[in-house]
Amino acid sequence: MSLVDDLRAILGPDRVRSHPLEMRVFDKDAGVSRGEVLAAVLPETTSEVAACVRAARAHGVPVVARGAGTGLAGGAVPVEPALLVVLTRINQVFNVDAGGRTAWIGAGVLNLDLSRHVARLGLHYAPDPSSQAACTIGGNVGTNAGGPHCLAEGTTVTHILGLEMVTADGDVVTLGGAAPDTPGLDLLSVVVGSEGTLGVVTRVLVKLTENPPSVRTILITFDSIQAAAATVSNTIAAGIVPAALEMMDQPMIIAVENFVHGNLPVDAAVILLAEVVGLEAGVVAETAMIEQIATAAGATSVRVAADEGERALLWKARKNAFGAVAQAAPDYYLHDTVVPRTRLVEVMTRIYEIGEQFDLEMLNVFHAGDGNLHPLVAYDAREPGMFAKVRQAAEEMVKVSVEVGGSLTGEHGVGLEKRDLMGLVFDPIDLDAQARLREAFDPDGALNPGKVLPLGSRCYDYGLTALPEAGQA
Amino acid sequence: MTIGQLVTRVARDALSDPIAGAPPAEFTVTPTTGEDAAAVLGLAAEHEMSVLFWGGGTHQGMGHPVDPDIIISTAGLNEIVDWQPEDLTVVVQPGVLVSELAARLEQHRQTAVLPEVPGAATIGGVIAAGVSGWRRLRYGPTKDRVLETRLATGDGRLVRSGGRLVKNVTGYDIPRLVTGSFGSFGLITEVCLKLWPTPAEKAMVEVADPVAALRAAYRPLAVVETNAGTTVYLAGTSQELEEQAQRIGGDLLPGHRWPEPLAGPVRLVLRMPRGETARGVSMVTEHGAPYQAAHGVGEVQFVADGIELADLERLREAADAAGGSMVVADAPPTLGLDPWGTPPGSVPLQRRVKAAFDPRGIANPGILPGGI
C-alpha cells in the first residue's frame, strides 16, 4: 500500500490531500520559499497525528508540522518530499481553569480566538504576533513567537505550561503541567521554539494573563531615529518596562496611513508607540514620565489616545503594517534580527545605508523596546535579479546585527531562511551540541529535516582522547 | 601517572581541600576558568569517574544522592563578568553568591529576581536546581531570565547557547533546558541573566484569605501563606500601593520581610496546580506541619519531621492525582522516600537528552527522576 492509502485508512479520504494542485496551497508559508509536499493530512486528535507519523515513518517519509502557514522563515516548508501534518483542525479549547488562569487548547486554535474565548473571564493570552488573527498557537509554539506585548510579558515559551506531543517514533508524551517544576529535565522549554524538529505538538496548556485595569497608549513623533531611540533607552533606564514600545519610520507611516486611515502623523520621521498598563495610578505616573523623557529627548509631539476607539485604531495601524506594504510593491521580504537595545541607532543607521547601497525600497516597523528589528524590503520579484539582490542585502543586515552582539532572529525562527547563517552566531562545537540534542529527540532526522541547523552540524570532530599539554588548558 | 597528577596537568593549581558538608570524594577541584572545568570533565569522562558539582551546598539535599569520585567546586568561578544596566542583562560566573549579585544590581536599582533569602546559595546552584524566589508569581520562574549559558559538558566540551539578548530564538533554547537540570549535563561556567528594574516602593498587606487576596490584588509580587498568616507582597509607586491596599482591603506595612527558610532535617515540597495551592496547604496542615505556601504558584514547602512515611506516601499520591508532585528538598537517606516520586513517562527521552551532553554519564549521575 502507498503512504496515501495508509493515511486514508487512518483518516478517511476527505482528510488526506494529495492532488498536485492542492499541494500548491500547502507547499509554502508566508515567506519566500516553496517546498515539496507528498500529502497533507488534517488530523483531529493527537492519536490520529501519532498514527499518521507512524505511517510516514513506515514509508521512510519525513514529517513536517504546519499550522496556518503564516511563518516567514520557511519553517513549515518541506525541503524534501514530506508528509505535511496540518494541525488546524485540532482547534478546541478543551479546559479553561479561571481560578488557576490556564487553559488546555488544541495546537490549531488561532491566537486571537483564544484571547476572545477567555475575554469574558477578564483574561487574555499575552503573546500577540501581528498575524494573531490568522496564526495558530501551535505555530506560535513552533517559533516561540513574540509580538509587541512580549516586551513586558515575555515570548510564547513563558506562557506555555504544558504540552502534549507526538515524538519521532509516533509515541505521545506529555511535558510540564499546571503544577510548577515538573520533576526531571524541563524538555518543554526546548520543544517550544524547536520549529517542529523535536516533536509534533498537538495540545498545549497555556498561561492566561489578567486584563489590566487601566491602559494608556501614547503616540510620540520625532524628527530623528536618534531621538526616538534615546527615548526608548531612557525609559528603560528610568525603571519603566512599558507593555509595548514600537517604532515605525516615515516610509512605513505613510504606507500604513494610506491603508488604515488612523490619523497618523505622516510628516514625522519616526514615531514611537508606547503602551503602559496596570493600576490607574501607576499608568498615569508612567505616562507622564514617558512624556517627559520623550520631550527631553526632542520629541516633536506627544499624543495620548483619548479613548478605546483611538487606541484600537493605533494598534490596527501597527498590526496591519505588513499588509499595508502591498501598495508599495507586490512582494516583501521581512527581516527579524535582534540587537542589544543600546546599539539600536548604530545598527539602524547601517541598515539604511545597506538599503541605499543596494537601491532597495525599505520600510521599518519594529519592537524597539527589546531591540527586535524588522526592516522590510518591498520589491517586485518579476524584476530580473531582484530577489538575489534582496537576499544579499538581507544577509548584510543580519551580519551588521550580529557584529554588535545581536542574533539572527528574535521571533520568526531560523527555519530555512536563516539556517545557513547560524555559523555567524555559533561555533561548530555549539552547533554540534544543538545537533546532538536534536538527535536525542529524533535520531533518524524524520521531523522537519533540513531546518534550523546547517547541514553537517553534527560532524564536529571532538575526541575524548586528546589530553592538553600542561599549561595549555 | 596518578589521576591526581592528571588533574593537575589539565587544571593546574585546581586541586583543593575537601569541602565541609560535601560527601567524600577522591579529589576536590576548584577550577578558575571554564576551560579548566571542561578539561577536568573531559578527564573524568575518559576515566569514567563520577563528578559532583558544588556551589553553596544549599540545594544538595535535592535529588538522588551522588557518590562522587571528583567534586568540582564553583568557588573559583566567582566573577561578575559583564553588566549592561541599559540592556537589562548581566553575565556572571556560577560561584557568585546570589546575595552578592543582588546587592550589586541594587546599585542601579535592578534585580535578577532570584530567591530573596538565599543564604549561601550561588548563581550556579540556583540555576542548576531551577529554584525560583517568592516573586515568581509576578516575574515568572528563574528560567525566564536565563538568556545565555556556557556549559562545560560531561565530556569536556565548552558549549555556548542562547545569546546576551532579552529576546532571541536563534537555535534551541538550551539555556532554559539547563536550568533545573541538576548538573546532569555538566557545569554551567557562565550565564547571562535578564534583569528587571526594581520598583519604586515596596509594601505588604496582611490578609485572612489568600485566595480572595490573589483575586483582588492586581498582579502582586507574591501571596505567601505560613503558619503565622498570609502576606501579600506589593511594589510600585506609593499611589499604586494605596490602590492595591484598597482593592485587597487592608493596611500597608512598609518594606518586604520575607519568611526565613524553613528549618528541619526533613523538608518536602508539594507542587500543586497553580490554582490549587490552598488545597495543598490543607493537605499539609492536616499533619500540623510548619509550612510556607506560594499562592498562585502552587508550591507548598513544609517540614515533615514526625510525619509517618505512610502519610507522606499518601500526600504524594494525592499530589500526583491532582496533576502535581511532591519532592524532597532535604532529608536523611534513612527517610525511605524517593526524592522525586513516580518518574514521568518521558524518562527514556530524558535519558537520551542527558546523553547528548554527557555521553559517559559522569555528571551528577543518577540525580534525576528515574536515576538519570
mmCIF file of N, CA and C in Angstrom, chain B residues 209-314:
data_model
loop_
_atom_site.group_PDB
_atom_site.id
_atom_site.type_symbol
_atom_site.label_atom_id
_atom_site.label_comp_id
_atom_site.label_asym_id
_atom_site.label_seq_id
_atom_site.Cartn_x
_atom_site.Cartn_y
_atom_site.Cartn_z
ATOM 1 N N ASP B 209 -7.628 35.820 53.943
ATOM 2 C CA ASP B 209 -7.976 34.850 52.904
ATOM 3 C C ASP B 209 -7.053 35.007 51.693
ATOM 4 N N PRO B 210 -6.084 34.099 51.548
ATOM 5 C CA PRO B 210 -5.120 34.242 50.444
ATOM 6 C C PRO B 210 -5.777 34.160 49.069
ATOM 7 N N VAL B 211 -6.792 33.321 48.928
ATOM 8 C CA VAL B 211 -7.409 33.134 47.614
ATOM 9 C C VAL B 211 -8.136 34.408 47.193
ATOM 10 N N ALA B 212 -8.851 35.021 48.157
ATOM 11 C CA ALA B 212 -9.549 36.268 47.859
ATOM 12 C C ALA B 212 -8.550 37.380 47.564
ATOM 13 N N ALA B 213 -7.435 37.406 48.300
ATOM 14 C CA ALA B 213 -6.413 38.444 48.093
ATOM 15 C C ALA B 213 -5.787 38.316 46.711
ATOM 16 N N LEU B 214 -5.551 37.086 46.297
ATOM 17 C CA LEU B 214 -4.954 36.826 44.986
ATOM 18 C C LEU B 214 -5.871 37.334 43.874
ATOM 19 N N ARG B 215 -7.173 37.185 44.098
ATOM 20 C CA ARG B 215 -8.147 37.664 43.110
ATOM 21 C C ARG B 215 -8.240 39.189 43.109
ATOM 22 N N ALA B 216 -8.188 39.772 44.306
ATOM 23 C CA ALA B 216 -8.431 41.214 44.441
ATOM 24 C C ALA B 216 -7.223 42.060 44.021
ATOM 25 N N ALA B 217 -6.032 41.595 44.349
ATOM 26 C CA ALA B 217 -4.833 42.386 44.042
ATOM 27 C C ALA B 217 -4.557 42.313 42.553
ATOM 28 N N TYR B 218 -3.980 43.385 41.987
ATOM 29 C CA TYR B 218 -3.585 43.327 40.584
ATOM 30 C C TYR B 218 -2.116 42.914 40.500
ATOM 31 N N ARG B 219 -1.896 41.712 40.037
ATOM 32 C CA ARG B 219 -0.563 41.156 39.823
ATOM 33 C C ARG B 219 0.420 41.478 40.959
ATOM 34 N N PRO B 220 0.127 40.993 42.166
ATOM 35 C CA PRO B 220 1.059 41.210 43.269
ATOM 36 C C PRO B 220 2.355 40.435 43.035
ATOM 37 N N LEU B 221 3.410 40.798 43.773
ATOM 38 C CA LEU B 221 4.681 40.080 43.632
ATOM 39 C C LEU B 221 4.572 38.672 44.182
ATOM 40 N N ALA B 222 3.865 38.548 45.317
ATOM 41 C CA ALA B 222 3.744 37.245 45.953
ATOM 42 C C ALA B 222 2.585 37.268 46.939
ATOM 43 N N VAL B 223 1.962 36.120 47.117
ATOM 44 C CA VAL B 223 0.981 35.936 48.190
ATOM 45 C C VAL B 223 1.469 34.717 48.968
ATOM 46 N N VAL B 224 2.060 34.984 50.118
ATOM 47 C CA VAL B 224 2.746 33.930 50.865
ATOM 48 C C VAL B 224 1.978 33.603 52.142
ATOM 49 N N GLU B 225 1.633 32.345 52.293
ATOM 50 C CA GLU B 225 0.949 31.888 53.500
ATOM 51 C C GLU B 225 1.902 31.019 54.314
ATOM 52 N N THR B 226 1.971 31.307 55.613
ATOM 53 C CA THR B 226 2.743 30.461 56.526
ATOM 54 C C THR B 226 1.851 30.161 57.726
ATOM 55 N N ASN B 227 2.374 29.405 58.688
ATOM 56 C CA ASN B 227 1.595 29.110 59.893
ATOM 57 C C ASN B 227 1.190 30.390 60.620
ATOM 58 N N ALA B 228 1.959 31.487 60.377
ATOM 59 C CA ALA B 228 1.685 32.750 61.082
ATOM 60 C C ALA B 228 0.625 33.594 60.387
ATOM 61 N N GLY B 229 0.237 33.227 59.158
ATOM 62 C CA GLY B 229 -0.754 34.022 58.432
ATOM 63 C C GLY B 229 -0.334 34.244 56.992
ATOM 64 N N THR B 230 -1.092 35.116 56.320
ATOM 65 C CA THR B 230 -0.824 35.343 54.896
ATOM 66 C C THR B 230 -0.429 36.792 54.655
ATOM 67 N N THR B 231 0.608 36.985 53.836
ATOM 68 C CA THR B 231 1.077 38.325 53.493
ATOM 69 C C THR B 231 1.060 38.488 51.980
ATOM 70 N N VAL B 232 0.520 39.610 51.530
ATOM 71 C CA VAL B 232 0.581 39.963 50.111
ATOM 72 C C VAL B 232 1.736 40.933 49.939
ATOM 73 N N TYR B 233 2.647 40.639 49.020
ATOM 74 C CA TYR B 233 3.812 41.483 48.770
ATOM 75 C C TYR B 233 3.546 42.322 47.527
ATOM 76 N N LEU B 234 3.745 43.634 47.673
ATOM 77 C CA LEU B 234 3.400 44.566 46.605
ATOM 78 C C LEU B 234 4.588 45.461 46.278
ATOM 79 N N ALA B 235 4.553 46.057 45.081
ATOM 80 C CA ALA B 235 5.575 47.037 44.700
ATOM 81 C C ALA B 235 4.976 48.006 43.706
ATOM 82 N N GLY B 236 5.553 49.193 43.647
ATOM 83 C CA GLY B 236 5.079 50.207 42.703
ATOM 84 C C GLY B 236 5.254 51.593 43.288
ATOM 85 N N THR B 237 4.549 52.561 42.716
ATOM 86 C CA THR B 237 4.587 53.908 43.276
ATOM 87 C C THR B 237 3.693 53.928 44.524
ATOM 88 N N SER B 238 3.831 54.974 45.344
ATOM 89 C CA SER B 238 3.031 55.000 46.574
ATOM 90 C C SER B 238 1.527 55.047 46.263
ATOM 91 N N GLN B 239 1.160 55.726 45.154
ATOM 92 C CA GLN B 239 -0.261 55.755 44.778
ATOM 93 C C GLN B 239 -0.749 54.364 44.377
ATOM 94 N N GLU B 240 0.093 53.639 43.642
ATOM 95 C CA GLU B 240 -0.285 52.277 43.249
ATOM 96 C C GLU B 240 -0.475 51.390 44.477
ATOM 97 N N LEU B 241 0.425 51.553 45.448
ATOM 98 C CA LEU B 241 0.341 50.730 46.657
ATOM 99 C C LEU B 241 -0.959 51.024 47.395
ATOM 100 N N GLU B 242 -1.335 52.320 47.456
ATOM 101 C CA GLU B 242 -2.609 52.696 48.102
ATOM 102 C C GLU B 242 -3.777 52.011 47.388
ATOM 103 N N GLU B 243 -3.714 52.045 46.041
ATOM 104 C CA GLU B 243 -4.802 51.456 45.254
ATOM 105 C C GLU B 243 -4.882 49.945 45.489
ATOM 106 N N GLN B 244 -3.717 49.304 45.568
ATOM 107 C CA GLN B 244 -3.682 47.855 45.843
ATOM 108 C C GLN B 244 -4.296 47.554 47.208
ATOM 109 N N ALA B 245 -3.905 48.348 48.213
ATOM 110 C CA ALA B 245 -4.392 48.104 49.582
ATOM 111 C C ALA B 245 -5.912 48.216 49.626
ATOM 112 N N GLN B 246 -6.431 49.180 48.850
ATOM 113 C CA GLN B 246 -7.882 49.350 48.798
ATOM 114 C C GLN B 246 -8.562 48.136 48.171
ATOM 115 N N ARG B 247 -7.971 47.666 47.081
ATOM 116 C CA ARG B 247 -8.547 46.501 46.395
ATOM 117 C C ARG B 247 -8.536 45.281 47.308
ATOM 118 N N ILE B 248 -7.413 45.098 48.029
ATOM 119 C CA ILE B 248 -7.251 43.904 48.863
ATOM 120 C C ILE B 248 -8.060 44.048 50.155
ATOM 121 N N GLY B 249 -8.130 45.282 50.662
ATOM 122 C CA GLY B 249 -8.804 45.511 51.938
ATOM 123 C C GLY B 249 -7.876 45.248 53.102
ATOM 124 N N GLY B 250 -6.969 46.185 53.384
ATOM 125 C CA GLY B 250 -6.021 46.008 54.485
ATOM 126 C C GLY B 250 -5.087 47.190 54.537
ATOM 127 N N ASP B 251 -4.260 47.231 55.581
ATOM 128 C CA ASP B 251 -3.337 48.352 55.743
ATOM 129 C C ASP B 251 -1.976 48.000 55.158
ATOM 130 N N LEU B 252 -1.312 49.031 54.629
ATOM 131 C CA LEU B 252 0.025 48.829 54.072
ATOM 132 C C LEU B 252 1.061 48.789 55.182
ATOM 133 N N LEU B 253 1.913 47.787 55.128
ATOM 134 C CA LEU B 253 3.075 47.746 56.015
ATOM 135 C C LEU B 253 4.281 48.062 55.141
ATOM 136 N N PRO B 254 5.225 48.874 55.635
ATOM 137 C CA PRO B 254 6.339 49.293 54.784
ATOM 138 C C PRO B 254 7.345 48.159 54.531
ATOM 139 N N GLY B 255 7.938 48.160 53.329
ATOM 140 C CA GLY B 255 9.028 47.231 53.003
ATOM 141 C C GLY B 255 8.563 45.803 52.770
ATOM 142 N N HIS B 256 9.556 44.930 52.549
ATOM 143 C CA HIS B 256 9.287 43.499 52.378
ATOM 144 C C HIS B 256 10.038 42.708 53.436
ATOM 145 N N ARG B 257 9.354 41.928 54.200
ATOM 146 C CA ARG B 257 10.008 40.978 55.113
ATOM 147 C C ARG B 257 9.667 39.592 54.627
ATOM 148 N N TRP B 258 10.640 38.890 54.044
ATOM 149 C CA TRP B 258 10.369 37.548 53.504
ATOM 150 C C TRP B 258 10.543 36.513 54.598
ATOM 151 N N PRO B 259 9.779 35.444 54.573
ATOM 152 C CA PRO B 259 9.942 34.424 55.606
ATOM 153 C C PRO B 259 11.329 33.778 55.551
ATOM 154 N N GLU B 260 11.877 33.501 56.709
ATOM 155 C CA GLU B 260 13.145 32.772 56.774
ATOM 156 C C GLU B 260 12.901 31.362 56.248
ATOM 157 N N PRO B 261 13.875 30.788 55.527
ATOM 158 C CA PRO B 261 13.680 29.423 55.017
ATOM 159 C C PRO B 261 13.338 28.456 56.147
ATOM 160 N N LEU B 262 12.485 27.494 55.859
ATOM 161 C CA LEU B 262 12.104 26.502 56.847
ATOM 162 C C LEU B 262 13.331 25.722 57.296
ATOM 163 N N ALA B 263 13.351 25.367 58.568
ATOM 164 C CA ALA B 263 14.465 24.574 59.080
ATOM 165 C C ALA B 263 13.932 23.224 59.543
ATOM 166 N N GLY B 264 14.762 22.220 59.477
ATOM 167 C CA GLY B 264 14.363 20.892 59.930
ATOM 168 C C GLY B 264 15.054 19.860 59.072
ATOM 169 N N PRO B 265 15.308 18.678 59.629
ATOM 170 C CA PRO B 265 16.043 17.673 58.865
ATOM 171 C C PRO B 265 15.250 17.131 57.664
ATOM 172 N N VAL B 266 13.913 17.162 57.749
ATOM 173 C CA VAL B 266 13.120 16.649 56.625
ATOM 174 C C VAL B 266 12.255 17.776 56.068
ATOM 175 N N ARG B 267 12.597 18.246 54.879
ATOM 176 C CA ARG B 267 11.810 19.307 54.245
ATOM 177 C C ARG B 267 11.340 18.840 52.876
ATOM 178 N N LEU B 268 10.057 18.955 52.652
ATOM 179 C CA LEU B 268 9.473 18.495 51.392
ATOM 180 C C LEU B 268 8.756 19.649 50.709
ATOM 181 N N VAL B 269 8.464 19.451 49.441
ATOM 182 C CA VAL B 269 7.751 20.476 48.672
ATOM 183 C C VAL B 269 6.606 19.831 47.908
ATOM 184 N N LEU B 270 5.399 20.335 48.157
ATOM 185 C CA LEU B 270 4.251 19.934 47.350
ATOM 186 C C LEU B 270 4.165 20.897 46.183
ATOM 187 N N ARG B 271 4.021 20.356 44.992
ATOM 188 C CA ARG B 271 3.843 21.215 43.805
ATOM 189 C C ARG B 271 2.469 20.896 43.236
ATOM 190 N N MET B 272 1.543 21.799 43.474
ATOM 191 C CA MET B 272 0.152 21.612 43.073
ATOM 192 C C MET B 272 -0.152 22.468 41.852
ATOM 193 N N PRO B 273 -1.215 22.126 41.087
ATOM 194 C CA PRO B 273 -1.624 23.052 40.025
ATOM 195 C C PRO B 273 -1.786 24.444 40.621
ATOM 196 N N ARG B 274 -1.391 25.461 39.874
ATOM 197 C CA ARG B 274 -1.290 26.818 40.424
ATOM 198 C C ARG B 274 -2.575 27.314 41.091
ATOM 199 N N GLY B 275 -3.728 26.834 40.603
ATOM 200 C CA GLY B 275 -4.986 27.288 41.190
ATOM 201 C C GLY B 275 -5.384 26.507 42.435
ATOM 202 N N GLU B 276 -4.582 25.496 42.785
ATOM 203 C CA GLU B 276 -4.963 24.629 43.907
ATOM 204 C C GLU B 276 -3.967 24.671 45.056
ATOM 205 N N THR B 277 -3.329 25.823 45.216
ATOM 206 C CA THR B 277 -2.359 25.968 46.295
ATOM 207 C C THR B 277 -3.030 25.780 47.651
ATOM 208 N N ALA B 278 -4.242 26.348 47.802
ATOM 209 C CA ALA B 278 -4.938 26.267 49.095
ATOM 210 C C ALA B 278 -5.206 24.807 49.468
ATOM 211 N N ARG B 279 -5.510 24.006 48.458
ATOM 212 C CA ARG B 279 -5.732 22.588 48.727
ATOM 213 C C ARG B 279 -4.437 21.931 49.221
ATOM 214 N N GLY B 280 -3.329 22.315 48.628
ATOM 215 C CA GLY B 280 -2.030 21.816 49.075
ATOM 216 C C GLY B 280 -1.782 22.180 50.531
ATOM 217 N N VAL B 281 -2.138 23.419 50.884
ATOM 218 C CA VAL B 281 -1.951 23.873 52.265
ATOM 219 C C VAL B 281 -2.791 23.015 53.216
ATOM 220 N N SER B 282 -4.041 22.758 52.838
ATOM 221 C CA SER B 282 -4.890 21.985 53.765
ATOM 222 C C SER B 282 -4.397 20.541 53.875
ATOM 223 N N MET B 283 -3.820 20.013 52.800
ATOM 224 C CA MET B 283 -3.261 18.653 52.858
ATOM 225 C C MET B 283 -2.127 18.576 53.880
ATOM 226 N N VAL B 284 -1.347 19.673 53.948
ATOM 227 C CA VAL B 284 -0.171 19.699 54.825
ATOM 228 C C VAL B 284 -0.559 20.021 56.271
ATOM 229 N N THR B 285 -1.479 20.966 56.423
ATOM 230 C CA THR B 285 -1.834 21.392 57.789
ATOM 231 C C THR B 285 -2.553 20.285 58.547
ATOM 232 N N GLU B 286 -3.158 19.365 57.810
ATOM 233 C CA GLU B 286 -3.773 18.193 58.423
ATOM 234 C C GLU B 286 -2.778 17.470 59.344
ATOM 235 N N HIS B 287 -1.498 17.572 58.987
ATOM 236 C CA HIS B 287 -0.459 16.901 59.773
ATOM 237 C C HIS B 287 0.243 17.857 60.733
ATOM 238 N N GLY B 288 -0.274 19.076 60.821
ATOM 239 C CA GLY B 288 0.308 20.041 61.758
ATOM 240 C C GLY B 288 1.718 20.471 61.405
ATOM 241 N N ALA B 289 2.074 20.402 60.136
ATOM 242 C CA ALA B 289 3.455 20.697 59.751
ATOM 243 C C ALA B 289 3.674 22.194 59.567
ATOM 244 N N PRO B 290 4.860 22.713 59.958
ATOM 245 C CA PRO B 290 5.230 24.084 59.588
ATOM 246 C C PRO B 290 5.341 24.174 58.067
ATOM 247 N N TYR B 291 4.797 25.220 57.473
ATOM 248 C CA TYR B 291 4.776 25.306 56.009
ATOM 249 C C TYR B 291 4.908 26.742 55.529
ATOM 250 N N GLN B 292 5.233 26.874 54.247
ATOM 251 C CA GLN B 292 5.245 28.169 53.550
ATOM 252 C C GLN B 292 4.693 27.911 52.161
ATOM 253 N N ALA B 293 3.647 28.639 51.801
ATOM 254 C CA ALA B 293 2.979 28.364 50.534
ATOM 255 C C ALA B 293 2.997 29.603 49.642
ATOM 256 N N ALA B 294 3.259 29.382 48.347
ATOM 257 C CA ALA B 294 3.230 30.465 47.358
ATOM 258 C C ALA B 294 1.920 30.341 46.582
ATOM 259 N N HIS B 295 0.933 31.141 46.967
ATOM 260 C CA HIS B 295 -0.364 31.082 46.289
ATOM 261 C C HIS B 295 -0.254 31.603 44.865
ATOM 262 N N GLY B 296 -0.997 30.974 43.974
ATOM 263 C CA GLY B 296 -0.947 31.349 42.563
ATOM 264 C C GLY B 296 0.204 30.679 41.824
ATOM 265 N N VAL B 297 1.106 30.078 42.591
ATOM 266 C CA VAL B 297 2.247 29.373 42.010
ATOM 267 C C VAL B 297 2.037 27.864 42.158
ATOM 268 N N GLY B 298 1.506 27.463 43.306
ATOM 269 C CA GLY B 298 1.220 26.055 43.537
ATOM 270 C C GLY B 298 2.236 25.348 44.404
ATOM 271 N N GLU B 299 3.177 26.133 44.973
ATOM 272 C CA GLU B 299 4.242 25.493 45.752
ATOM 273 C C GLU B 299 3.968 25.589 47.246
ATOM 274 N N VAL B 300 4.029 24.447 47.940
ATOM 275 C CA VAL B 300 3.873 24.423 49.397
ATOM 276 C C VAL B 300 5.074 23.688 49.983
ATOM 277 N N GLN B 301 5.971 24.432 50.629
ATOM 278 C CA GLN B 301 7.114 23.804 51.295
ATOM 279 C C GLN B 301 6.687 23.473 52.713
ATOM 280 N N PHE B 302 7.127 22.328 53.215
ATOM 281 C CA PHE B 302 6.773 22.015 54.596
ATOM 282 C C PHE B 302 7.829 21.156 55.271
ATOM 283 N N VAL B 303 7.790 21.181 56.605
ATOM 284 C CA VAL B 303 8.708 20.384 57.405
ATOM 285 C C VAL B 303 7.978 19.093 57.776
ATOM 286 N N ALA B 304 8.586 17.966 57.431
ATOM 287 C CA ALA B 304 7.873 16.699 57.573
ATOM 288 C C ALA B 304 8.384 15.856 58.733
ATOM 289 N N ASP B 305 9.213 16.446 59.617
ATOM 290 C CA ASP B 305 9.702 15.683 60.770
ATOM 291 C C ASP B 305 8.493 15.158 61.539
ATOM 292 N N GLY B 306 8.529 13.898 61.844
ATOM 293 C CA GLY B 306 7.461 13.360 62.679
ATOM 294 C C GLY B 306 6.244 12.897 61.888
ATOM 295 N N ILE B 307 6.152 13.198 60.616
ATOM 296 C CA ILE B 307 5.040 12.652 59.820
ATOM 297 C C ILE B 307 5.429 11.240 59.358
ATOM 298 N N GLU B 308 4.488 10.305 59.582
ATOM 299 C CA GLU B 308 4.762 8.909 59.222
ATOM 300 C C GLU B 308 5.023 8.770 57.726
ATOM 301 N N LEU B 309 5.905 7.836 57.366
ATOM 302 C CA LEU B 309 6.219 7.597 55.965
ATOM 303 C C LEU B 309 4.958 7.268 55.164
ATOM 304 N N ALA B 310 4.079 6.468 55.763
ATOM 305 C CA ALA B 310 2.845 6.085 55.054
ATOM 306 C C ALA B 310 2.005 7.322 54.745
ATOM 307 N N ASP B 311 1.984 8.270 55.671
ATOM 308 C CA ASP B 311 1.222 9.511 55.436
ATOM 309 C C ASP B 311 1.864 10.339 54.331
ATOM 310 N N LEU B 312 3.202 10.333 54.320
ATOM 311 C CA LEU B 312 3.904 11.067 53.260
ATOM 312 C C LEU B 312 3.607 10.453 51.894
ATOM 313 N N GLU B 313 3.597 9.117 51.851
ATOM 314 C CA GLU B 313 3.272 8.439 50.580
ATOM 315 C C GLU B 313 1.859 8.813 50.133
ATOM 316 N N ARG B 314 0.942 8.909 51.108
ATOM 317 C CA ARG B 314 -0.444 9.285 50.770
ATOM 318 C C ARG B 314 -0.516 10.724 50.257
#
